[in-house]
CSV table of C-alpha atoms in Angstrom, one decimal:
chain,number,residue,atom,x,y,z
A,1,UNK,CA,-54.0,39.7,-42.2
A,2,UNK,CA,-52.8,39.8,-45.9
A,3,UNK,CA,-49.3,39.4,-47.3
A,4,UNK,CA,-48.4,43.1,-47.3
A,5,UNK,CA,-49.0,43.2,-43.3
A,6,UNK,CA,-47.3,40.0,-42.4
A,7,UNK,CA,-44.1,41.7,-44.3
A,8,UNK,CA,-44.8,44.7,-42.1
A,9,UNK,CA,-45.1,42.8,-39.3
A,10,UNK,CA,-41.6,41.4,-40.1
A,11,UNK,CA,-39.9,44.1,-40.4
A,12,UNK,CA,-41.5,46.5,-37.3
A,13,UNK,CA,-40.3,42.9,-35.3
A,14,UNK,CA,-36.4,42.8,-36.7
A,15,UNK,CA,-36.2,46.6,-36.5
A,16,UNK,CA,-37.6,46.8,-32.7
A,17,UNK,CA,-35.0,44.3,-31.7
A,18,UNK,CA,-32.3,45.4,-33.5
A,19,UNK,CA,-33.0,48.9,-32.5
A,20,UNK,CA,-33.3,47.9,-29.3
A,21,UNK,CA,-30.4,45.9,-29.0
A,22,UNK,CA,-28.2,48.8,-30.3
A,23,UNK,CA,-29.8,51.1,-28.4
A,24,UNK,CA,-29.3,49.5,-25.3
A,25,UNK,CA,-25.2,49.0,-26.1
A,26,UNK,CA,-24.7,52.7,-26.8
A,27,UNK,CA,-26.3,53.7,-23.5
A,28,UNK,CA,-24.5,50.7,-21.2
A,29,UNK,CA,-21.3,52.2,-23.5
A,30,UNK,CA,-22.1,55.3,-22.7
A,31,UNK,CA,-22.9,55.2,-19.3
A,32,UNK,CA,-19.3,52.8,-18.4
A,33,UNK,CA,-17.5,55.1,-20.1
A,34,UNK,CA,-18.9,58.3,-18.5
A,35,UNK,CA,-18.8,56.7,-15.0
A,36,UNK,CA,-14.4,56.2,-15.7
A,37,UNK,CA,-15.2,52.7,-14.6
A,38,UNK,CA,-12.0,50.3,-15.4
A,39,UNK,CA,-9.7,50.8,-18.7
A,40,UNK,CA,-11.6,49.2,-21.0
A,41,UNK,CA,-10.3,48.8,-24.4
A,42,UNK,CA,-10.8,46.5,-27.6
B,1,UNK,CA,-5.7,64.2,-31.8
B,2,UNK,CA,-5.5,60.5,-32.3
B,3,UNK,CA,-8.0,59.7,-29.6
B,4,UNK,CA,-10.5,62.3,-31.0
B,5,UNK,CA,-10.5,60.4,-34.3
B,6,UNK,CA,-10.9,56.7,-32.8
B,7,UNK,CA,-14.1,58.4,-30.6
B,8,UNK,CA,-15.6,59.6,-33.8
B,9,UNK,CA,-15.2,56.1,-35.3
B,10,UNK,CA,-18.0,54.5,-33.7
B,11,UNK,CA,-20.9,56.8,-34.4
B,12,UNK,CA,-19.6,57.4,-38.3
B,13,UNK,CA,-19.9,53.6,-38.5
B,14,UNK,CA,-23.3,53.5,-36.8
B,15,UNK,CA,-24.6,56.4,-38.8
B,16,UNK,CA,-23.3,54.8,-41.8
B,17,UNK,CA,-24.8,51.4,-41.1
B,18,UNK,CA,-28.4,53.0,-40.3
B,19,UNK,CA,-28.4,55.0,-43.8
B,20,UNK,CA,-27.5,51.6,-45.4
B,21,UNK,CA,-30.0,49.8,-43.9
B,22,UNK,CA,-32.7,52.7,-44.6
B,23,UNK,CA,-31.3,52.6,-48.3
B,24,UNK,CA,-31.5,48.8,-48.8
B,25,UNK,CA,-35.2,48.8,-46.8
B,26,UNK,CA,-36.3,51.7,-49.5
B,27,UNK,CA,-35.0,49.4,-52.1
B,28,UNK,CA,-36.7,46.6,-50.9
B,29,UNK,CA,-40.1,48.5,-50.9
B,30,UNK,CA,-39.9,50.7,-54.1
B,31,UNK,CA,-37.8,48.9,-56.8
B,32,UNK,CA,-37.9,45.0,-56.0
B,33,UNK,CA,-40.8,43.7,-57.8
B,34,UNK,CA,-43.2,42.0,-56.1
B,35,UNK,CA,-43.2,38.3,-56.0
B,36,UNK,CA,-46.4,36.6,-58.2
B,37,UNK,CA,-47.2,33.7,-55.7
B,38,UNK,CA,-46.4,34.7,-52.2
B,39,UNK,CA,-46.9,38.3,-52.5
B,40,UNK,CA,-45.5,41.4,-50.2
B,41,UNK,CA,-44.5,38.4,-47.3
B,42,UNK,CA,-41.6,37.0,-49.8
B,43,UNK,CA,-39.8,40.4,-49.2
B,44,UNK,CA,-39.4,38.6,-45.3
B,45,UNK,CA,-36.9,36.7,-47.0
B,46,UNK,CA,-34.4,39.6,-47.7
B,47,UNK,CA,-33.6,40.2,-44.0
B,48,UNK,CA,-34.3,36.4,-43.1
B,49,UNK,CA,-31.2,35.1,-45.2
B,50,UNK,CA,-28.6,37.6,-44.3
B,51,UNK,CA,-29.5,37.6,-40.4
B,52,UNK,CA,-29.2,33.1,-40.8
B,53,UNK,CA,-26.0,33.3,-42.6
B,54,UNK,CA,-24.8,36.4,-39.8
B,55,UNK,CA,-26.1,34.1,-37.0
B,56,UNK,CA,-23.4,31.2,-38.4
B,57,UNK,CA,-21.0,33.4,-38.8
B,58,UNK,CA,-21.5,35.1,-34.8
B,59,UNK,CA,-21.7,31.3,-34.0
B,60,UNK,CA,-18.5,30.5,-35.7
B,61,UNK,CA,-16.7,33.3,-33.8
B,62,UNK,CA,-18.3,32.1,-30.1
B,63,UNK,CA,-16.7,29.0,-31.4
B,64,UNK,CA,-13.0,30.2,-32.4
B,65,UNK,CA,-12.8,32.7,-29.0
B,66,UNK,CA,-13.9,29.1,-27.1
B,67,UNK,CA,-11.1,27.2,-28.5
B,68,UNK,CA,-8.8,30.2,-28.1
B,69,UNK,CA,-9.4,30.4,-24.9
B,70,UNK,CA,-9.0,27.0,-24.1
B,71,UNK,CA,-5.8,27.3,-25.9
B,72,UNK,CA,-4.4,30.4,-24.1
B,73,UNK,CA,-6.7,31.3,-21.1
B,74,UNK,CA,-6.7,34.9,-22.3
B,75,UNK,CA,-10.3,37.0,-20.8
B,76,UNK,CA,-10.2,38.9,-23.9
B,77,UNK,CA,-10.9,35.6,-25.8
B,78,UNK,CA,-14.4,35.3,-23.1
B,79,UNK,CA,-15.0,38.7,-23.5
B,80,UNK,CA,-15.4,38.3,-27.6
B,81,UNK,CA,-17.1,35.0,-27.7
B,82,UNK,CA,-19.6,36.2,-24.4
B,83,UNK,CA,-20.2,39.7,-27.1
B,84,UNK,CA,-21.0,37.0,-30.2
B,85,UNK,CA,-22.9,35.0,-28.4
B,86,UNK,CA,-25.3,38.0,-27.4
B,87,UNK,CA,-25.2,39.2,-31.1
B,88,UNK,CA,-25.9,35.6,-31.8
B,89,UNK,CA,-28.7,35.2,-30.0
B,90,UNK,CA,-30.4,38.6,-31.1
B,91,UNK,CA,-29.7,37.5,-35.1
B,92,UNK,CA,-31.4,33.8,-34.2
B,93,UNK,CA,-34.2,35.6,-32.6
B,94,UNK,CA,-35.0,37.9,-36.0
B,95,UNK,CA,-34.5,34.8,-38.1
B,96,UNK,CA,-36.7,32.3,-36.0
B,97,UNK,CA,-39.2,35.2,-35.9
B,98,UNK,CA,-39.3,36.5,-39.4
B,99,UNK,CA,-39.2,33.1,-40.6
B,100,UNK,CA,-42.7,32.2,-38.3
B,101,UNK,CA,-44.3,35.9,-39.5
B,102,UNK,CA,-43.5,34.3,-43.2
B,103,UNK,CA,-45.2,30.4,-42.1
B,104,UNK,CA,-48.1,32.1,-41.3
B,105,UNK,CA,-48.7,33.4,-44.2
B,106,UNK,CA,-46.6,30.7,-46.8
B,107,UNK,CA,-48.1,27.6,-44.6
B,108,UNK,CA,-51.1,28.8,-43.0
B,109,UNK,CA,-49.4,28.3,-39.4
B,110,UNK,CA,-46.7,29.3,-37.3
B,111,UNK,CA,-44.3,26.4,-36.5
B,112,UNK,CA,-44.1,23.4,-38.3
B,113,UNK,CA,-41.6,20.9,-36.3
B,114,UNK,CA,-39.3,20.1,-39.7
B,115,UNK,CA,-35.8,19.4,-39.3
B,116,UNK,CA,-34.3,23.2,-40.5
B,117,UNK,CA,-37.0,24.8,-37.7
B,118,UNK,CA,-36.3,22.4,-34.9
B,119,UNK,CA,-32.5,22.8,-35.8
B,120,UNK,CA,-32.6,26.3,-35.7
B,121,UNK,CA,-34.5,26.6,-32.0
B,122,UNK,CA,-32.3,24.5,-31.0
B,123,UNK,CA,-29.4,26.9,-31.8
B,124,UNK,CA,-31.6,29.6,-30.4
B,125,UNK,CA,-31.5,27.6,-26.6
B,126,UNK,CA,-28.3,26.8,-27.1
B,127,UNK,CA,-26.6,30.3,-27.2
B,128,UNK,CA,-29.5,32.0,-24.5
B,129,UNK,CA,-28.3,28.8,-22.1
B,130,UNK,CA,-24.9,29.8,-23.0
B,131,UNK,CA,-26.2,33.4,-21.7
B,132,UNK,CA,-28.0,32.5,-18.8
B,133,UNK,CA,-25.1,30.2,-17.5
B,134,UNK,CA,-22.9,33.0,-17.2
B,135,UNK,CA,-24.3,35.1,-14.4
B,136,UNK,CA,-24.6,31.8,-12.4
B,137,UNK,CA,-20.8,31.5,-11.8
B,138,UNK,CA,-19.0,33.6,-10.1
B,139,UNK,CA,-15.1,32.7,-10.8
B,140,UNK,CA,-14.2,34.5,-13.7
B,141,UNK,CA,-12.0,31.9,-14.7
B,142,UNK,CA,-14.1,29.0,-14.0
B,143,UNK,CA,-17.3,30.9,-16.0
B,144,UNK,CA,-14.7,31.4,-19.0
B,145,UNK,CA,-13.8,27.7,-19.2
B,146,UNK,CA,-17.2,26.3,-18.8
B,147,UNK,CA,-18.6,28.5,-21.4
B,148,UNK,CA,-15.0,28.0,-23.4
B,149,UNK,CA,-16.4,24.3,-23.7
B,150,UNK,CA,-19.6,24.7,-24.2
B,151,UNK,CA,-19.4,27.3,-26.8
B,152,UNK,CA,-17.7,24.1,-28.8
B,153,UNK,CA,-20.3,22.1,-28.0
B,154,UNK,CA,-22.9,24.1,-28.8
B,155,UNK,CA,-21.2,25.8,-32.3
B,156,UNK,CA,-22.2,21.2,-33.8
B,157,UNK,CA,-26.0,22.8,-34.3
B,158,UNK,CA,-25.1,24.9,-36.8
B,159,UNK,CA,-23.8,22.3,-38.9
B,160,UNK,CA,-26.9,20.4,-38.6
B,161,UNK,CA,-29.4,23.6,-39.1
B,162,UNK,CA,-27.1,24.2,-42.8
B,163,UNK,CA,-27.5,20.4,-43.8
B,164,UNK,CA,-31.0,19.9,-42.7
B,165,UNK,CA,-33.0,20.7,-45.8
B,166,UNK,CA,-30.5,19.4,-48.0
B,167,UNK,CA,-30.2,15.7,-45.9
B,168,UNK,CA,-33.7,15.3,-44.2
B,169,UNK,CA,-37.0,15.1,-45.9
B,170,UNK,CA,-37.9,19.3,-45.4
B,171,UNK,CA,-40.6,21.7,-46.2
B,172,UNK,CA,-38.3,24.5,-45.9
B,173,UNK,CA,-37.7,26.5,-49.1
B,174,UNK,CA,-33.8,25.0,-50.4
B,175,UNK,CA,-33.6,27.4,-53.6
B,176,UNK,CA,-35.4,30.4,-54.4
B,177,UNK,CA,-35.3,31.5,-58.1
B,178,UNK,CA,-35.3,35.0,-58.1
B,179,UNK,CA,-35.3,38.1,-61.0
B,180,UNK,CA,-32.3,40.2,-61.4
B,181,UNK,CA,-33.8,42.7,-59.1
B,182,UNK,CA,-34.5,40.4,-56.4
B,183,UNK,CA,-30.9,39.0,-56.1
B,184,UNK,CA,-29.0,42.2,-56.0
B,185,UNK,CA,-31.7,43.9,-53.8
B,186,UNK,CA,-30.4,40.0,-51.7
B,187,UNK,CA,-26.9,40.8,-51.8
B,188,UNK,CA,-27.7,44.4,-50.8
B,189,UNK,CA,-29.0,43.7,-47.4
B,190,UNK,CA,-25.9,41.4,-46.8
B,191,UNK,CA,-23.8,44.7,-46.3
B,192,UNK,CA,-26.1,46.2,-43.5
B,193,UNK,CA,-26.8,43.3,-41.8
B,194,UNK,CA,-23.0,42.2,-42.0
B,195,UNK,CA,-21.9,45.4,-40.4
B,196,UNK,CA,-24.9,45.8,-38.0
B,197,UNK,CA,-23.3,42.3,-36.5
B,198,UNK,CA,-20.2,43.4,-36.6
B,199,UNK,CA,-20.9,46.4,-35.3
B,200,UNK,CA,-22.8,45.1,-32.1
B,201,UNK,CA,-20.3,42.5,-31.3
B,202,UNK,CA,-17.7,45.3,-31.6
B,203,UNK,CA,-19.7,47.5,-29.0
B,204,UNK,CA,-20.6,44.3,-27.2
B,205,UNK,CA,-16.7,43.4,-26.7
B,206,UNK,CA,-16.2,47.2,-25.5
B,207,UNK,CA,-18.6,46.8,-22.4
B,208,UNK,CA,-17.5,43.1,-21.5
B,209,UNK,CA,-13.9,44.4,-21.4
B,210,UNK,CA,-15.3,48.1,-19.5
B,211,UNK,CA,-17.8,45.8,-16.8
B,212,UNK,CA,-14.4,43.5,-16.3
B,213,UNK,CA,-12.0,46.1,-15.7
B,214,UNK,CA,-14.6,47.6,-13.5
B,215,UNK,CA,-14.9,44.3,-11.4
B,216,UNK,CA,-12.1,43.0,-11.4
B,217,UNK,CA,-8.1,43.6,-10.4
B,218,UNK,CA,-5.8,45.0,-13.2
B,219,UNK,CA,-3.8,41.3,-13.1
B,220,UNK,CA,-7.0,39.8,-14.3
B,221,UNK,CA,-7.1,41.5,-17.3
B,222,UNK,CA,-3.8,40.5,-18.5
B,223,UNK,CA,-2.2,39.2,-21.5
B,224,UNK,CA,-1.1,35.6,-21.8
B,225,UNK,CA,1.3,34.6,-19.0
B,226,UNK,CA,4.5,33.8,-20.2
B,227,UNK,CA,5.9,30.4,-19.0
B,228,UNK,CA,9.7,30.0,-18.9
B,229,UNK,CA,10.8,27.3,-21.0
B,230,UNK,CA,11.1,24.4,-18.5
B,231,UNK,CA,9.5,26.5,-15.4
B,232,UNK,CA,6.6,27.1,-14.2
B,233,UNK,CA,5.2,30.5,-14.9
């Protein structure tokens, strides 16, 4: 692997577990809020 | 009419955050000049500092929510540091893995045991144990206090990860001289990154409080008891 694809590789890396991450917390969000479970609240 | 507007808060935030972080990637590829020595893998460094210094900072607030809680015994204090810690863990993971991804290429191999790496998988075991230890205990008030105490234990590794290279013998870059374009193309990616944590731990905080109301009774979820003055509350 050169430099340009270890930088890619980098990047795909943060950006899957970032996107993941986020992903996952709208959809748990999501699916407590939808489902009227407790009062929630900041 | 009020409630409409805080709904649409989150996903203008989130929408705004993505097309920063889309902007500040495009910068990163197109304008910012490529470095002579290292190449391409040097641009691993523009996402590497700003998810470090936003792991200290998600540390730091597991730490303040662990001695507010101790102080005042409040959930919503667990609830935020329980949220950090989870963001914390997700920022030590990018940094940890970006910063391997650059070894390979900078060092010719993925870990080296120096004191800022050791340091800084330390800090990554520290905050999953703080993870995993939570599910284990089933009092809500008991799992609050034990991870109330060890979120102040665990918050003296970050300390030692920022002084490593400067106090112990290191092969871990300690200044990077950059061009112009490099620095502000730097700063840049502090202002995603910075709201991408907040953001999370923000969300985060939001199902904590949701899964607790959901679990437990409403007297749980209270505000500080008030104690009489000379009485017991």
């Amino acid at each position: 692997m050169n430099a340009t694809q270890y930088a890619i590789l980098a990047y795909a890396v943060s950006f899957i577990l970032i996107g993941g991450f986020a992903m996952w917390s709208w959809l748990e969000h999501s699916r407590l809020t939808r489902s009227g479970r407790g009062r929630g609240g900041f | 009419m009020k409630s409409a507007r805080v709904r649409i808060v989150g996903p203008v935030y989130g929408i705004v955050t993505f097309c920063l972080l889309a902007a500040v990637t495009g910068m990163m590829v197109w304008w910012t000049p490529r470095e002579e020595t290292m190449g391409d893998v040097q641009k691993v460094f523009y996402i590497h500092l700003p998810a470090a210094i936003n792991t200290f900072v998600a540390c730091f607030v597991v730490f303040i929510c662990s001695v507010m809680y101790l102080l005042q015994r409040r959930s919503w204090w667990d609830d935020l540091g329980f949220a950090a810690a989870k963001v914390a863990v997700l920022l030590a993971s990018i940094v940890l893995l970006t910063g391997m991804i650059w070894g390979r290429s900078a060092w010719g191999a993925w870990w080296q045991w120096t004191p800022r790496l050791t340091f800084s998988l330390i800090l990554w075991l520290l905050y999953v144990v703080y993870l995993m230890i939570r599910p284990s205990i089933e009092s809500s008030q008991r799992r609050a206090l034990i991870c109330a105490v060890y979120g102040v234990i665990a918050f003296m590794d970050v300390p030692l990860v920022w002084l490593s290279t400067k106090l112990l013998p290191d092969i871990h870059p300690k200044t990077i001289s950059m061009a112009p374009e490099m620095r502000l193309t730097l700063l840049a990616w502090f202002v995603p990154m910075t709201m991408l944590a907040a953001g999370l731990i923000v969300t985060s905080m939001r199902i904590n409080r949701l899964q607790r109301a959901a679990s437990e009774p409403a007297e749980e979820l209270d505000e500080p008891r008030l104690v009489p003055a000379g009485g017991q509350a």
